[in-house]
mmCIF file of C-alpha atoms in Angstrom:
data_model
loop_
_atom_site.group_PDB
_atom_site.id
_atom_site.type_symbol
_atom_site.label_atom_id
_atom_site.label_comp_id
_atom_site.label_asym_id
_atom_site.label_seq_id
_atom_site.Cartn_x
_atom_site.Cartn_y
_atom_site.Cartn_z
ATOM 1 C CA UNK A 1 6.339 -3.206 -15.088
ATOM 2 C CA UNK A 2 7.299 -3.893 -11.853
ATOM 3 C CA UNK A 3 7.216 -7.811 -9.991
ATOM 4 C CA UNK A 4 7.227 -8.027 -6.959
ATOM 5 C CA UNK A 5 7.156 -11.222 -5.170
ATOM 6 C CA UNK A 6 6.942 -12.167 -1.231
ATOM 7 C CA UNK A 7 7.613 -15.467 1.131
ATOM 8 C CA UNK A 8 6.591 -16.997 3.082
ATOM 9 C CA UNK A 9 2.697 -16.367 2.721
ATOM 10 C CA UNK A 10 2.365 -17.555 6.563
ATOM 11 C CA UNK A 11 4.844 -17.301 9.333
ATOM 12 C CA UNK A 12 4.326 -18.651 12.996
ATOM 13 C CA UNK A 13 7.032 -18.260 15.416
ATOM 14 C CA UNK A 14 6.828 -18.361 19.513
ATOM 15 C CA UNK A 15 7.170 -15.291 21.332
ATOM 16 C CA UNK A 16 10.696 -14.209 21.762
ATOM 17 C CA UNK A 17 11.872 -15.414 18.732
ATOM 18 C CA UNK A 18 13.023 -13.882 15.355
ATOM 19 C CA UNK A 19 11.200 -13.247 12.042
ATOM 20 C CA UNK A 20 12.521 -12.981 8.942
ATOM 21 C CA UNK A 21 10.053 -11.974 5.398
ATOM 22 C CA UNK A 22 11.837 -12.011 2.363
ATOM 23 C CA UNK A 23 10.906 -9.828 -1.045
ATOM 24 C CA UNK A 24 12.146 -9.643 -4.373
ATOM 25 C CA UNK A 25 11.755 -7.435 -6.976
ATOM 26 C CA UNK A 26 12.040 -7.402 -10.374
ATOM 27 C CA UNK A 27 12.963 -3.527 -12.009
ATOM 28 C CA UNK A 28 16.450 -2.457 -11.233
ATOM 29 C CA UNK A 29 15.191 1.434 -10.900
ATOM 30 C CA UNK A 30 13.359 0.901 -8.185
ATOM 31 C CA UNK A 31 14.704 2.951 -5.657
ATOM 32 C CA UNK A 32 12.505 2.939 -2.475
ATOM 33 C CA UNK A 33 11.001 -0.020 -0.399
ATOM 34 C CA UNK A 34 8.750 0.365 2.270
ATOM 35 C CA UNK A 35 7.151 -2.354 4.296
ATOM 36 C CA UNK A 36 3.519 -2.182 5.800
ATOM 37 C CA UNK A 37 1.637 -3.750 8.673
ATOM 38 C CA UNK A 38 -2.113 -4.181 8.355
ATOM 39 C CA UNK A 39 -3.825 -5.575 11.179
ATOM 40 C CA UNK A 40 -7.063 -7.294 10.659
ATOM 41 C CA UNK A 41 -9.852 -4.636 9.668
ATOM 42 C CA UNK A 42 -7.028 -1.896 9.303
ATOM 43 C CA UNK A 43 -5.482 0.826 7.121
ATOM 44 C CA UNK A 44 -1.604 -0.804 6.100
ATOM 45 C CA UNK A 45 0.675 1.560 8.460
ATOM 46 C CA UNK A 46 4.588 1.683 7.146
ATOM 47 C CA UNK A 47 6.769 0.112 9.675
ATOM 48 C CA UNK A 48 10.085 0.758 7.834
ATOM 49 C CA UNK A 49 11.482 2.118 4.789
ATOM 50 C CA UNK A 50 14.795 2.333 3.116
ATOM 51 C CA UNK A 51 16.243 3.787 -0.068
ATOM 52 C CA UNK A 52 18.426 1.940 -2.797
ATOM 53 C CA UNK A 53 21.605 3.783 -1.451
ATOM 54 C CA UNK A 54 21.398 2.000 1.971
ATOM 55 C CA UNK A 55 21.832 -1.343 2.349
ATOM 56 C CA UNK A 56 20.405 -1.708 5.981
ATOM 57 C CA UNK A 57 18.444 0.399 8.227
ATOM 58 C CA UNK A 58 17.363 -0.667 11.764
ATOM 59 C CA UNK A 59 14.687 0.736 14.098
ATOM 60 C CA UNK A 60 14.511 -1.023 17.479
ATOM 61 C CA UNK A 61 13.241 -4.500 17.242
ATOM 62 C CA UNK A 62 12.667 -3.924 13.167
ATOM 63 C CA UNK A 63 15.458 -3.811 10.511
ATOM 64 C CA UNK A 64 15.434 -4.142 6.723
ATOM 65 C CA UNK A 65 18.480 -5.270 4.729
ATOM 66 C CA UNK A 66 18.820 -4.907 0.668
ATOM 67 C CA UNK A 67 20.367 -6.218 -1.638
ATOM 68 C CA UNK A 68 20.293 -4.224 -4.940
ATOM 69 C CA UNK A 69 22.617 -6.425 -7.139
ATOM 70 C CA UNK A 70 20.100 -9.507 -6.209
ATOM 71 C CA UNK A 71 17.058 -7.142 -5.895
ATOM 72 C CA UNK A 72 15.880 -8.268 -2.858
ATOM 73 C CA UNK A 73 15.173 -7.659 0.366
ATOM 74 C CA UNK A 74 14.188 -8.594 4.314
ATOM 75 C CA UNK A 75 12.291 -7.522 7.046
ATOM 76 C CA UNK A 76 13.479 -8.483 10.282
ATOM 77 C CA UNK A 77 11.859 -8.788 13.481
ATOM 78 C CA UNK A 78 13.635 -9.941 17.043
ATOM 79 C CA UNK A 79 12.048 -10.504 20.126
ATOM 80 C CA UNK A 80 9.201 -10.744 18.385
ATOM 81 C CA UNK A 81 5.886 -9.833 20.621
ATOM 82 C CA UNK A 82 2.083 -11.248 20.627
ATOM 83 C CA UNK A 83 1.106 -7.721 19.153
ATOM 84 C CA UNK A 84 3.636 -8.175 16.198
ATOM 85 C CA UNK A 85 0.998 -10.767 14.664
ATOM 86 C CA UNK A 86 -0.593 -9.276 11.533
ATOM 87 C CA UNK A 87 -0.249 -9.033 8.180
ATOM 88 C CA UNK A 88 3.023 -7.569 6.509
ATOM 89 C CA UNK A 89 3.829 -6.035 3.044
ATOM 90 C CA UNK A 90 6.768 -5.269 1.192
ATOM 91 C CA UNK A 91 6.391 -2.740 -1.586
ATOM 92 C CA UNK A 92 9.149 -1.000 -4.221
ATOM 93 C CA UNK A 93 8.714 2.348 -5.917
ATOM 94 C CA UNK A 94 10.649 4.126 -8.567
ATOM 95 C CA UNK A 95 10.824 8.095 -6.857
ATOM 96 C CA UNK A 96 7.544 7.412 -5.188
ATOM 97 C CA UNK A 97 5.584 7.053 -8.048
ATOM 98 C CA UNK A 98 3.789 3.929 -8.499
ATOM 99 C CA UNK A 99 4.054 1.340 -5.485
ATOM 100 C CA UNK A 100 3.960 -2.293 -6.237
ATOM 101 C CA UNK A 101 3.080 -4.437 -3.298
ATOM 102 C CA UNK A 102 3.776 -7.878 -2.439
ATOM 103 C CA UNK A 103 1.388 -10.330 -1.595
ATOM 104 C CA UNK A 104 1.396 -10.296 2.199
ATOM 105 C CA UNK A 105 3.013 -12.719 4.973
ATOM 106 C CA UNK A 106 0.837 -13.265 7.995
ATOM 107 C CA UNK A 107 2.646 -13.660 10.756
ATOM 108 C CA UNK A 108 1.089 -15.056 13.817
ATOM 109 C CA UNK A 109 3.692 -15.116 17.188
ATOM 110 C CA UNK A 110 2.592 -17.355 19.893
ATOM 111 C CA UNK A 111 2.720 -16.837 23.577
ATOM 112 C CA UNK G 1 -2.255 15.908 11.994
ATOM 113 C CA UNK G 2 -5.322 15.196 10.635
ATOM 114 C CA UNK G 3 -4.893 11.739 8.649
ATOM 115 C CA UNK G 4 -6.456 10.218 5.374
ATOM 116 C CA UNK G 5 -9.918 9.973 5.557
ATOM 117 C CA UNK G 6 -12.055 7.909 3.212
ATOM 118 C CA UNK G 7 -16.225 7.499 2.569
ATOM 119 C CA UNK G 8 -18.146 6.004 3.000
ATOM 120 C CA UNK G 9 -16.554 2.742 5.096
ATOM 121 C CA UNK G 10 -18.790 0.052 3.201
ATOM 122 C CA UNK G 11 -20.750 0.043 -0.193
ATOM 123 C CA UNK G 12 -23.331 -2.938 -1.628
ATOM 124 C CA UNK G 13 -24.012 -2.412 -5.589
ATOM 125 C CA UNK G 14 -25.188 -3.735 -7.852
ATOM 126 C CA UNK G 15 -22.888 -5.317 -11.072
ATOM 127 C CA UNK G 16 -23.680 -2.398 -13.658
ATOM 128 C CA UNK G 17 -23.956 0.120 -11.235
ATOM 129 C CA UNK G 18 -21.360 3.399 -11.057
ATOM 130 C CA UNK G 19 -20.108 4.157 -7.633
ATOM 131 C CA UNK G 20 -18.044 7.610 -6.259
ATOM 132 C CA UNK G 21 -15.311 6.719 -3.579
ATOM 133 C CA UNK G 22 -14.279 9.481 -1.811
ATOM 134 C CA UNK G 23 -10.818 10.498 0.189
ATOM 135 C CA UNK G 24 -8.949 13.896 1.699
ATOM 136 C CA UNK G 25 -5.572 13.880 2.082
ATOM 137 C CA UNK G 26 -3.571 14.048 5.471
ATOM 138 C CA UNK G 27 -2.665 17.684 5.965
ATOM 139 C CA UNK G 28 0.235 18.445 4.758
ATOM 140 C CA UNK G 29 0.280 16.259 1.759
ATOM 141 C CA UNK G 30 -0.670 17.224 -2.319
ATOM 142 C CA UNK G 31 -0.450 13.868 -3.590
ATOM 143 C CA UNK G 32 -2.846 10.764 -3.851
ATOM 144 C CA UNK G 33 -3.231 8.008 -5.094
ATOM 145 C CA UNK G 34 -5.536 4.902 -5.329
ATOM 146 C CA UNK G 35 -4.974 0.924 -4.210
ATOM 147 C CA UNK G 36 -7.821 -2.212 -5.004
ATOM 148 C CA UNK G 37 -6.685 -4.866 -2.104
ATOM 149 C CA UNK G 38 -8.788 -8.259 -2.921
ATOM 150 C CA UNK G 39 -9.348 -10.455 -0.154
ATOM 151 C CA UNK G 40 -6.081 -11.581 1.041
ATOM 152 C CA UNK G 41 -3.657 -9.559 -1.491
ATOM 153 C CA UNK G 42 -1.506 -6.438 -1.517
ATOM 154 C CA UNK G 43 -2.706 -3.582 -2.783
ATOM 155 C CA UNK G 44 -3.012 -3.141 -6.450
ATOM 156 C CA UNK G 45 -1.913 0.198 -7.794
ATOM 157 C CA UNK G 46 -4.895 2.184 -9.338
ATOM 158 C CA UNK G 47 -3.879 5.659 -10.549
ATOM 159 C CA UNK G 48 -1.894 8.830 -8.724
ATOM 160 C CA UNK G 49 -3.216 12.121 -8.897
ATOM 161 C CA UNK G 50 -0.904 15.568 -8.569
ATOM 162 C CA UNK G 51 -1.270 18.838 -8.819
ATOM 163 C CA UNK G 52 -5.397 18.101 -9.971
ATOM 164 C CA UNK G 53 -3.797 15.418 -12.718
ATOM 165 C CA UNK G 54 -3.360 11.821 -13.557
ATOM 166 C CA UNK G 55 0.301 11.449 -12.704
ATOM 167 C CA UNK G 56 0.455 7.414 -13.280
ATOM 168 C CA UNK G 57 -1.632 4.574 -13.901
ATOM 169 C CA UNK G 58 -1.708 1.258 -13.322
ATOM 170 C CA UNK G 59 -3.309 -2.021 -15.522
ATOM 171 C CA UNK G 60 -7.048 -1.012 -14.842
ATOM 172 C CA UNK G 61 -9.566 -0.520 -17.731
ATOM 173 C CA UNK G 62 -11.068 3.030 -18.252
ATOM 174 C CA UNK G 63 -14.039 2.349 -16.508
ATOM 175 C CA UNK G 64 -12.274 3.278 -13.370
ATOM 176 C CA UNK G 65 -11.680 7.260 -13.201
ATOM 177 C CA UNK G 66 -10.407 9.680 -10.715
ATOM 178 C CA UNK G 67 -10.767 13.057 -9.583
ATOM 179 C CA UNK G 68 -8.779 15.740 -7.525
ATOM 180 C CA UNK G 69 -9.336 18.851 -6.131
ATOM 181 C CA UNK G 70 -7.809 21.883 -5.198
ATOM 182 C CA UNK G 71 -7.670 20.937 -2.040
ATOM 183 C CA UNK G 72 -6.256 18.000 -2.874
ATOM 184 C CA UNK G 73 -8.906 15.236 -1.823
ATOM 185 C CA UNK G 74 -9.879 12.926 -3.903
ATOM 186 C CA UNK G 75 -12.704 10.863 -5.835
ATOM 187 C CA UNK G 76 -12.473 7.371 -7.563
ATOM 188 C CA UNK G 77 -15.291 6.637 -10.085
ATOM 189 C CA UNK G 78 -15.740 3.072 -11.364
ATOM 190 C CA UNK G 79 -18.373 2.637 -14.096
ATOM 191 C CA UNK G 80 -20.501 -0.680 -15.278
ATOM 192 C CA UNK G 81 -19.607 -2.352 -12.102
ATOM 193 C CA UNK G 82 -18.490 -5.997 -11.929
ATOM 194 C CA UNK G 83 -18.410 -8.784 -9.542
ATOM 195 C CA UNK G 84 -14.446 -8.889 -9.723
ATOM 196 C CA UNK G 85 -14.760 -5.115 -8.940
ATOM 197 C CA UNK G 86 -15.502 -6.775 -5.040
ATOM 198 C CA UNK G 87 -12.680 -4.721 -3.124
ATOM 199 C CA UNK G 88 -11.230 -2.794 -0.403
ATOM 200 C CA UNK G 89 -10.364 0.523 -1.878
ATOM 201 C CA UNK G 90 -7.398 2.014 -0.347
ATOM 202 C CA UNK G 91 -6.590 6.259 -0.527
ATOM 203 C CA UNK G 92 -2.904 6.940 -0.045
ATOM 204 C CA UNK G 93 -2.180 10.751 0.291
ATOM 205 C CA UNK G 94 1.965 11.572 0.485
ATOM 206 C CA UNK G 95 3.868 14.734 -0.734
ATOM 207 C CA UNK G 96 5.785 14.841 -3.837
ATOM 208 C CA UNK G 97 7.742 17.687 -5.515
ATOM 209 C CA UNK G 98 10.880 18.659 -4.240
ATOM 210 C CA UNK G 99 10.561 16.159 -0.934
ATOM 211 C CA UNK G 100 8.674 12.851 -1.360
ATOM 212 C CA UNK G 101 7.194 11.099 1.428
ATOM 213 C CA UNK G 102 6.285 7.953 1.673
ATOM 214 C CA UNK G 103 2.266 6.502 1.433
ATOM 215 C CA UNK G 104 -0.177 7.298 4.249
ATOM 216 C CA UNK G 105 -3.231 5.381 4.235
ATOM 217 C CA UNK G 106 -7.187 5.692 4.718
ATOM 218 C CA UNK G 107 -8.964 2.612 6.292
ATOM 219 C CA UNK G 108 -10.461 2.074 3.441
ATOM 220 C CA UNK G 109 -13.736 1.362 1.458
ATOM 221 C CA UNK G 110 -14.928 -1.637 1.477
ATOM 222 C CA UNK G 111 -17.310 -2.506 -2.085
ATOM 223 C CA UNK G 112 -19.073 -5.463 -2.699
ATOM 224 C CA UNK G 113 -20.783 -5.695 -5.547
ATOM 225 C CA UNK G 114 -23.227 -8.369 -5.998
#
């Protein structure tokens, strides 16, 4: 099946600066990768998705890259923000079937 | 909207035990499916249900079942409980068919079984 694998487990970064979380993955027919925020006590809540024929896909301060003949790919966040500290997930499906998840990066941005 | 909803929010068994997790889909959506999140991991796929059936399945033993309705919420069943059983349980309702959407998710149940 499916392998999906995450870094860094912990990110801190001051406020203002960028973040980048990096995922790989292991089945080339995976065709969909979401990533998820969980904050502490909280239900994961997608962030940003893109689909194998894209290769980047921005939404304000958030953008993911991939990179299908290395099967990976990034979540990026600029200016990051006190609020942006949590928990973050990548995940890849194949036609939103099964969704394997990585193992998490928590990022913590200090003021 | 109305989202995913799960029940109950926390759970104490006993190892050997059965317990009945229960979820209804956001409005809107026919699919759902099932996560295990251990402390400090991602969420582990369970099983999918559509259209009332097991549409996928992920490495857990039998003892763990599921259920869907025709309304399209939900039940998880685990049997002879265990300590490693000690999860959040995550519901995930989405649409599949001729559009798929991606995973919306419940808070959560959390289980500890002691």
């Amino acid at each position: 099946g499916e392998n999906v694998e995450q870094h860094p487990s912990t990110l801190s970064v001051q406020e203002g600066d960028s973040a980048v979380i990096k995922c790989t993955y292991s089945d080339s027919a995976s065709n969909y990768f979401p990533w998820y925020k969980q904050e502490l006590g909280k239900r994961p809540q997608l962030i940003i998705d893109i689909r194998s024929n894209v290769g980047e896909k921005k939404d304000q301060r958030i953008a993911v890259t991939l990179n299908k003949t290395a099967k990976h790919f990034s979540l990026h966040i600029t200016e990051t923000q006190p609020e942006d500290s949590a928990v973050y997930f990548c995940a890849a499906s194949m036609n939103f079937n099964k969704f394997y998840f990585g193992s998490g990066t928590k990022l913590n941005v200090k003021p | 909207e109305t989202g995913v909803t799960q029940s109950p929010t926390h759970l104490i068994k006993t190892r050997g035990q059965q317990v009945t997790l229960r979820c209804s889909s956001q409005s809107g959506h026919n699919t759902v499916s099932w996560y295990q999140q251990a402390l400090g991991q991602g969420p582990q796929f369970i099983f999918q249900y559509y259209r009332e059936e097991e549409n996928g399945r992920g490495n857990f033993p039998p003892r763990f079942s599921g259920l869907q309705f025709p309304n399209y919420s939900s039940e998880l069943n685990v049997n002879a409980l265990e300590l490693d059983d000690s999860a959040l349980y995550l519901c995930a309702s989405s649409s599949s068919g001729t559009v798929h959407s991606p995973l919306h998710f419940g808070n959560g149940t959390r289980l500890t079984v002691t």
